[in-house]
Coordinates of C-alpha atoms in Angstrom, one line a residue:
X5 CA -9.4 6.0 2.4
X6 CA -7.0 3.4 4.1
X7 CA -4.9 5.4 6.4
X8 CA -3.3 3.0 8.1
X9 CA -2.4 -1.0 8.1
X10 CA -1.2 -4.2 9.8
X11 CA 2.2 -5.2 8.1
X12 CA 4.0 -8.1 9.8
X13 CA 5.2 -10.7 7.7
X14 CA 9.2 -11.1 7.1
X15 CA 10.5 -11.1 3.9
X16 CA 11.3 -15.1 4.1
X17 CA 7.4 -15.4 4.7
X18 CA 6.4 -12.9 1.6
X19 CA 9.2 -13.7 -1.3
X20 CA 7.2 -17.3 -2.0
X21 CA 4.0 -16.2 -1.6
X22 CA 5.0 -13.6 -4.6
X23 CA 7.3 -15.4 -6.3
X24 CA 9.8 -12.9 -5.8
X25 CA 13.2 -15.1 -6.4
X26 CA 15.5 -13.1 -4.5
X27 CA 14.8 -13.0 -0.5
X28 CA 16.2 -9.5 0.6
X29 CA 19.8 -9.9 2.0
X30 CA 18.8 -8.3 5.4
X31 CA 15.4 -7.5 7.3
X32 CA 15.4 -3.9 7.0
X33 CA 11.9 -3.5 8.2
X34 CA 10.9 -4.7 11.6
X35 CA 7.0 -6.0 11.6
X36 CA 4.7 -3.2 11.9
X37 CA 1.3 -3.5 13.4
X38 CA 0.2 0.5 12.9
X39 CA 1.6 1.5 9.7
X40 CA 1.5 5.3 8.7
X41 CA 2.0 7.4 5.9
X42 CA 5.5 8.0 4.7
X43 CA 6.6 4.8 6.7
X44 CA 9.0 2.8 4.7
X45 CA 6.8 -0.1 3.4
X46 CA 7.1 -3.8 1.4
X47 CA 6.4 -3.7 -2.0
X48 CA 6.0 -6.1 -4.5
X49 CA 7.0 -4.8 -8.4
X50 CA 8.7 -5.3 -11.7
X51 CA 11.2 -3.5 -13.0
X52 CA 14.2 -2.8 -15.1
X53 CA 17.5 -2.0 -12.6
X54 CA 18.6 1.4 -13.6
X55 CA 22.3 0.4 -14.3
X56 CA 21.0 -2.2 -17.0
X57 CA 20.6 -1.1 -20.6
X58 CA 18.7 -4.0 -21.2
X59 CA 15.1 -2.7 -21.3
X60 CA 13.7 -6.0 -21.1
X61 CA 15.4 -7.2 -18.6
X62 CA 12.6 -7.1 -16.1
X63 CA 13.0 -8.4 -12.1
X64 CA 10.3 -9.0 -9.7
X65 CA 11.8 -7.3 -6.7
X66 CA 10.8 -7.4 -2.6
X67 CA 11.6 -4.1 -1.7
X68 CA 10.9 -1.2 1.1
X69 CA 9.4 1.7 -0.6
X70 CA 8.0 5.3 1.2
X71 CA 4.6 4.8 1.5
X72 CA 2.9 8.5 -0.4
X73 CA 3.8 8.6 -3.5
X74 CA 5.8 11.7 -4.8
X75 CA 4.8 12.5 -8.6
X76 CA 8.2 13.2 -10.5
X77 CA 7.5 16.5 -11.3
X78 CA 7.0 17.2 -8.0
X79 CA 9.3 20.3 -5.8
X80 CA 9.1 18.8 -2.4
X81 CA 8.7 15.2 -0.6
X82 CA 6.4 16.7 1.5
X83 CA 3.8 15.8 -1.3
X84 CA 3.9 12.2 -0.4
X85 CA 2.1 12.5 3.0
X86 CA -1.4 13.9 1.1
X87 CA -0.4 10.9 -1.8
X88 CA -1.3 7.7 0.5
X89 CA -4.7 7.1 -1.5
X90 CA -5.7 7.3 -5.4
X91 CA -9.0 6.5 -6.2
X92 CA -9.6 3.6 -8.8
X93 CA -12.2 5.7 -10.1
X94 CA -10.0 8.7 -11.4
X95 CA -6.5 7.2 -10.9
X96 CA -6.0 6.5 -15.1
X97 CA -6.6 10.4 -15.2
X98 CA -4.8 12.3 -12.1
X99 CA -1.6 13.9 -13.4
X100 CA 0.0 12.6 -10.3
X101 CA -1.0 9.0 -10.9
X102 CA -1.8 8.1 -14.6
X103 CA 1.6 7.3 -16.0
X104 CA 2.3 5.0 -12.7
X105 CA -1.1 3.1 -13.1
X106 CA 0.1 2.4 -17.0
X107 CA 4.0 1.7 -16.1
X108 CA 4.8 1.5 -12.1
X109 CA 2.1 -0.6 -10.6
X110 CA 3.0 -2.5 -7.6
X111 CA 1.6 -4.8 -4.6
X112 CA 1.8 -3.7 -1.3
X113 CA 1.4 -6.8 1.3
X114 CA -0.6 -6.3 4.4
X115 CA -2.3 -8.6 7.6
X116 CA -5.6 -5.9 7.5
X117 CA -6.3 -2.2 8.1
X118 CA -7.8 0.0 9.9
X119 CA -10.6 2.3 10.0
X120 CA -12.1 5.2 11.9
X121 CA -15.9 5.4 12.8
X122 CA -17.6 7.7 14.8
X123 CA -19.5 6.7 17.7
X124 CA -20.2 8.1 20.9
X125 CA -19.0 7.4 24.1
X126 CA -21.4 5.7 26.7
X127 CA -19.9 7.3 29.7
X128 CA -19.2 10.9 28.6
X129 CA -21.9 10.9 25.7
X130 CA -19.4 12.7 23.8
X131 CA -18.4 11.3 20.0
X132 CA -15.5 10.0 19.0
X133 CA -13.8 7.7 16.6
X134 CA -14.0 4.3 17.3
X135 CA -11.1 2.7 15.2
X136 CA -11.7 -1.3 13.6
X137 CA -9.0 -3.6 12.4
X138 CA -9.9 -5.5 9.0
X139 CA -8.4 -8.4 8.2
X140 CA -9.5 -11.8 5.9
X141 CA -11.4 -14.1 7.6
X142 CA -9.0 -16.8 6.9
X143 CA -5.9 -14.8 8.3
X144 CA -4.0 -14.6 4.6
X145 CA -2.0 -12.0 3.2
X146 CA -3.8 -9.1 1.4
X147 CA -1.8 -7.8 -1.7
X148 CA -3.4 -4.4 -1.7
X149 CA -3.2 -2.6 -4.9
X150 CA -0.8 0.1 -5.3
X151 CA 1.6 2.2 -7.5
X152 CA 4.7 3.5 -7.5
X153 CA 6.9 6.5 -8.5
X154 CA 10.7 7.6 -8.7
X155 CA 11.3 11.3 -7.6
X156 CA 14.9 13.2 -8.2
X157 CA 16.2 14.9 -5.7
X158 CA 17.9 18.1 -6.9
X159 CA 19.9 18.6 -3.8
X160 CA 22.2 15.3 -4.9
X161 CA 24.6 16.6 -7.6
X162 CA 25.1 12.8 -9.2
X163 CA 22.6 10.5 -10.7
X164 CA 24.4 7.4 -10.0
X165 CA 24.1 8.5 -6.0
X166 CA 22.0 6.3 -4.1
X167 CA 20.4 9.4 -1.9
X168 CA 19.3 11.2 -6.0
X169 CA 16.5 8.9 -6.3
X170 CA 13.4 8.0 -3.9
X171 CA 10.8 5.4 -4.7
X172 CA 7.4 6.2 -3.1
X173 CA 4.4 4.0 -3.4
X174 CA 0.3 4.6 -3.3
X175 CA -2.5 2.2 -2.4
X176 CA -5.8 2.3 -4.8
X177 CA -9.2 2.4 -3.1
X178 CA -12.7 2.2 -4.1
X179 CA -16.1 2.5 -2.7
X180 CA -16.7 -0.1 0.5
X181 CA -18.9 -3.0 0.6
X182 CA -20.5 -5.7 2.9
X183 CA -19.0 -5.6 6.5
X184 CA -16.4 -3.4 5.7
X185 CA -18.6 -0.5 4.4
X186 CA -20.6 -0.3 7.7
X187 CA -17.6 1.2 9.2
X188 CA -16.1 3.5 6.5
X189 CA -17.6 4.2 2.8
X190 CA -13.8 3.7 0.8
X191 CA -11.6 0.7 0.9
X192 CA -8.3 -0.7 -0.9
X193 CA -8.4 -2.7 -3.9
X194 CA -6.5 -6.0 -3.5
X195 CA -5.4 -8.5 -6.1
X196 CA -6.4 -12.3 -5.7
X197 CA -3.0 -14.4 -7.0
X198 CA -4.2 -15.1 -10.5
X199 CA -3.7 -11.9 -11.2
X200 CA -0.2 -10.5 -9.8
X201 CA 1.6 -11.3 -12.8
X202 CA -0.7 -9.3 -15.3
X203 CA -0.5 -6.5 -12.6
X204 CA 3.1 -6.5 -12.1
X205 CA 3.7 -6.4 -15.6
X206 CA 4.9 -3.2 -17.0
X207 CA 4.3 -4.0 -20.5
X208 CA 0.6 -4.5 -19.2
X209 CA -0.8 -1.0 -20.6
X210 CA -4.6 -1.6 -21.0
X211 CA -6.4 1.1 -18.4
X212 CA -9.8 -0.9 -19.1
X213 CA -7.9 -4.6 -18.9
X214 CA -6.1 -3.6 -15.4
X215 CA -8.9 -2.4 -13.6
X216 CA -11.0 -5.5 -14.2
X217 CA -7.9 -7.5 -12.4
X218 CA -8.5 -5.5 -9.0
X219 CA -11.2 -6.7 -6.3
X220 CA -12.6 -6.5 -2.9
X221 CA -9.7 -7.8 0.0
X222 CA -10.2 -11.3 0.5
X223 CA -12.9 -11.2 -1.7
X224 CA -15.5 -9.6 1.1
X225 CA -14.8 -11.9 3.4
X226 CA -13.9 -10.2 6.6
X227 CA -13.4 -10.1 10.0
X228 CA -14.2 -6.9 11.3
X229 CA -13.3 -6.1 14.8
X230 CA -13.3 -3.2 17.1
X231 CA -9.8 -2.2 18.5
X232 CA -8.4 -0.3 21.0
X233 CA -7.9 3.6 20.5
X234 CA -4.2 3.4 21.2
X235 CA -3.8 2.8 17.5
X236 CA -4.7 6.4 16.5
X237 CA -1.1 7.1 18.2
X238 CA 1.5 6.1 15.8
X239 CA 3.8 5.6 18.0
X240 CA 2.2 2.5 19.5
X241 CA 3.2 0.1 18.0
X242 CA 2.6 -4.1 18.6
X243 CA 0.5 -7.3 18.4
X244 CA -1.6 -5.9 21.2
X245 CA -3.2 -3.2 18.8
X246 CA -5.0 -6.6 16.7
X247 CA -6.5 -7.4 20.0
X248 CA -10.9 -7.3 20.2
X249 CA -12.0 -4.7 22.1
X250 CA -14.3 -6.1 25.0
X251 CA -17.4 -3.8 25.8

C-alpha cells in the first residue's frame, strides 16, 4: 500500500510542470513532509466545472482534494479513510472505483513515500517497524497515479452549496519491484510525462489502453533510505523526517 507521502512543492512550482494554465489564486496547502489519509492533497485533473453546460468544455485544474476516496453511493465520509489504495489489478472492477478509473482519473504530485518494514531492534531485540523514505534518484516530481470521486452530502439542503459536494481522491498501486520491493511488496503507479494527457483525459475510456500508460515511480530508479521513526506520528511534521538515519 502507500500509506503515506512527501508533498512539498507550491503550486507555482507544480502548475508548469503539469501544464495546468491557471496557478491557484492562494497557497491553501502548506508543504507537507508526512502526508496522511484524509489530508487535503494536490491533484492534477480534467474536468467539466459544474456550473457549465458545456460538456466539452474540459479544464486542467490544480486543485486540493481529500485524500480516500468516498464512492458516491456511499452513507458516510468515514469510507474515505479505508479508500487511500486501489489495486491496479482489480481497480477496472471494484464498485467503488471502476467508473472513476473510466471517467475521474487524476495525478497526485509527490517528493517520495514511505514505507514500513519490520526489523528488530539491536538493543532491546524486540521487532519493530523501521519506516524508509522513497524518493527518485534524480529528486523529480513523482505524478502518482490516482482517481477521483464527488460525494453529496445529504445534510446540505442546496446543490449549488459549496459544503453539498466533496471531491476525494485515491492512489493506484501494484506489486513492488527492484529496491523498492525489498522493503514493502506493493507500490504506487506513477505516470512518466508522455503520458499525462492521455491519462487526464476523460474521454480516454479504454480499461486495457490506460493501464499500459502507468509505470514504476521514476521508472525504478530509487533512492531508498531509512528514516527516523518520528514519521509514524502524524503530527510530526517537517524537512527533518527526509533526513538518513545514521546506525
Amino acid at each position: 500500500m502507500c500509506g503515506r507521502y512527501a508533498s512539498t512543492r507550491s503550486p507555482q512550482e507544480l502548475a508548469p510542470l503539469f501544464q495546468v494554465p491557471d496557478v491557484p489564486p492562494e497557497e491553501t496547502l502548506a508543504p507537507n513532509w508526512n502526508v496522511a489519509p484524509t489530508n487535503d492533497v494536490w491533484t492534477v485533473l480534467e474536468r467539466t466545472p459544474r456550473d457549465e453546460e458545456d460538456s466539452s468544455n474540459v479544464r486542467r485544474e490544480l486543485r486540493p482534494l481529500r485524500w480516500g476516496l468516498v464512492p458516491s453511493w456511499a452513507k458516510d465520509v468515514k469510507i474515505g479513510a479505508r479508500m487511500i489504495n486501489a489495486r491496479v489489478e482489480t481497480v477496472h472492477e471494484k464498485p467503488a472505483f471502476r467508473r472513476a478509473f473510466i471517467r475521474r482519473r487524476c495525478l497526485l504530485p509527490a517528493d517520495g513515500f514511505y514505507e514500513w518494514q519490520q526489523a528488530k531492534d539491536p538493543e532491546t531485540g524486540k521487532v519493530r517497524k523501521q519506516p524508509y523514505f522513497i524518493r527518485p534518484e534524480d529528486g523529480q516530481v513523482m505524478a502518482l497515479a490516482g482517481l477521483y470521486e464527488y460525494w453529496r452530502d445529504p445534510a446540505v439542503k442546496q446543490d449549488d452549496d459549496p459544503a453539498a459536494w466533496l471531491m476525494t481522491c485515491t492512489i493506484i498501486t501494484t506489486d513492488a519491484t527492484d529496491t523498492a520491493g525489498r522493503v514493502h511488496p506493493r507500490m504506487p503507479l506513477a505516470l512518466t510525462p508522455e503520458h499525462y494527457d492521455a491519462w487526464l483525459d476523460p474521454t480516454h475510456q479504454g480499461p486495457v489502453e490506460l493501464r499500459t500508460l502507468l509505470d514504476q515511480p521514476a521508472g525504478g530508479r530509487l533512492d531508498v533510505r531509512p528514516v527516523s521513526t518520528a514519521v509514524n506520528n502524524v503530527s510530526n511534521n517537517g524537512p527533518q523526517l527526509l533526513e538518513k538515519l545514521t546506525p
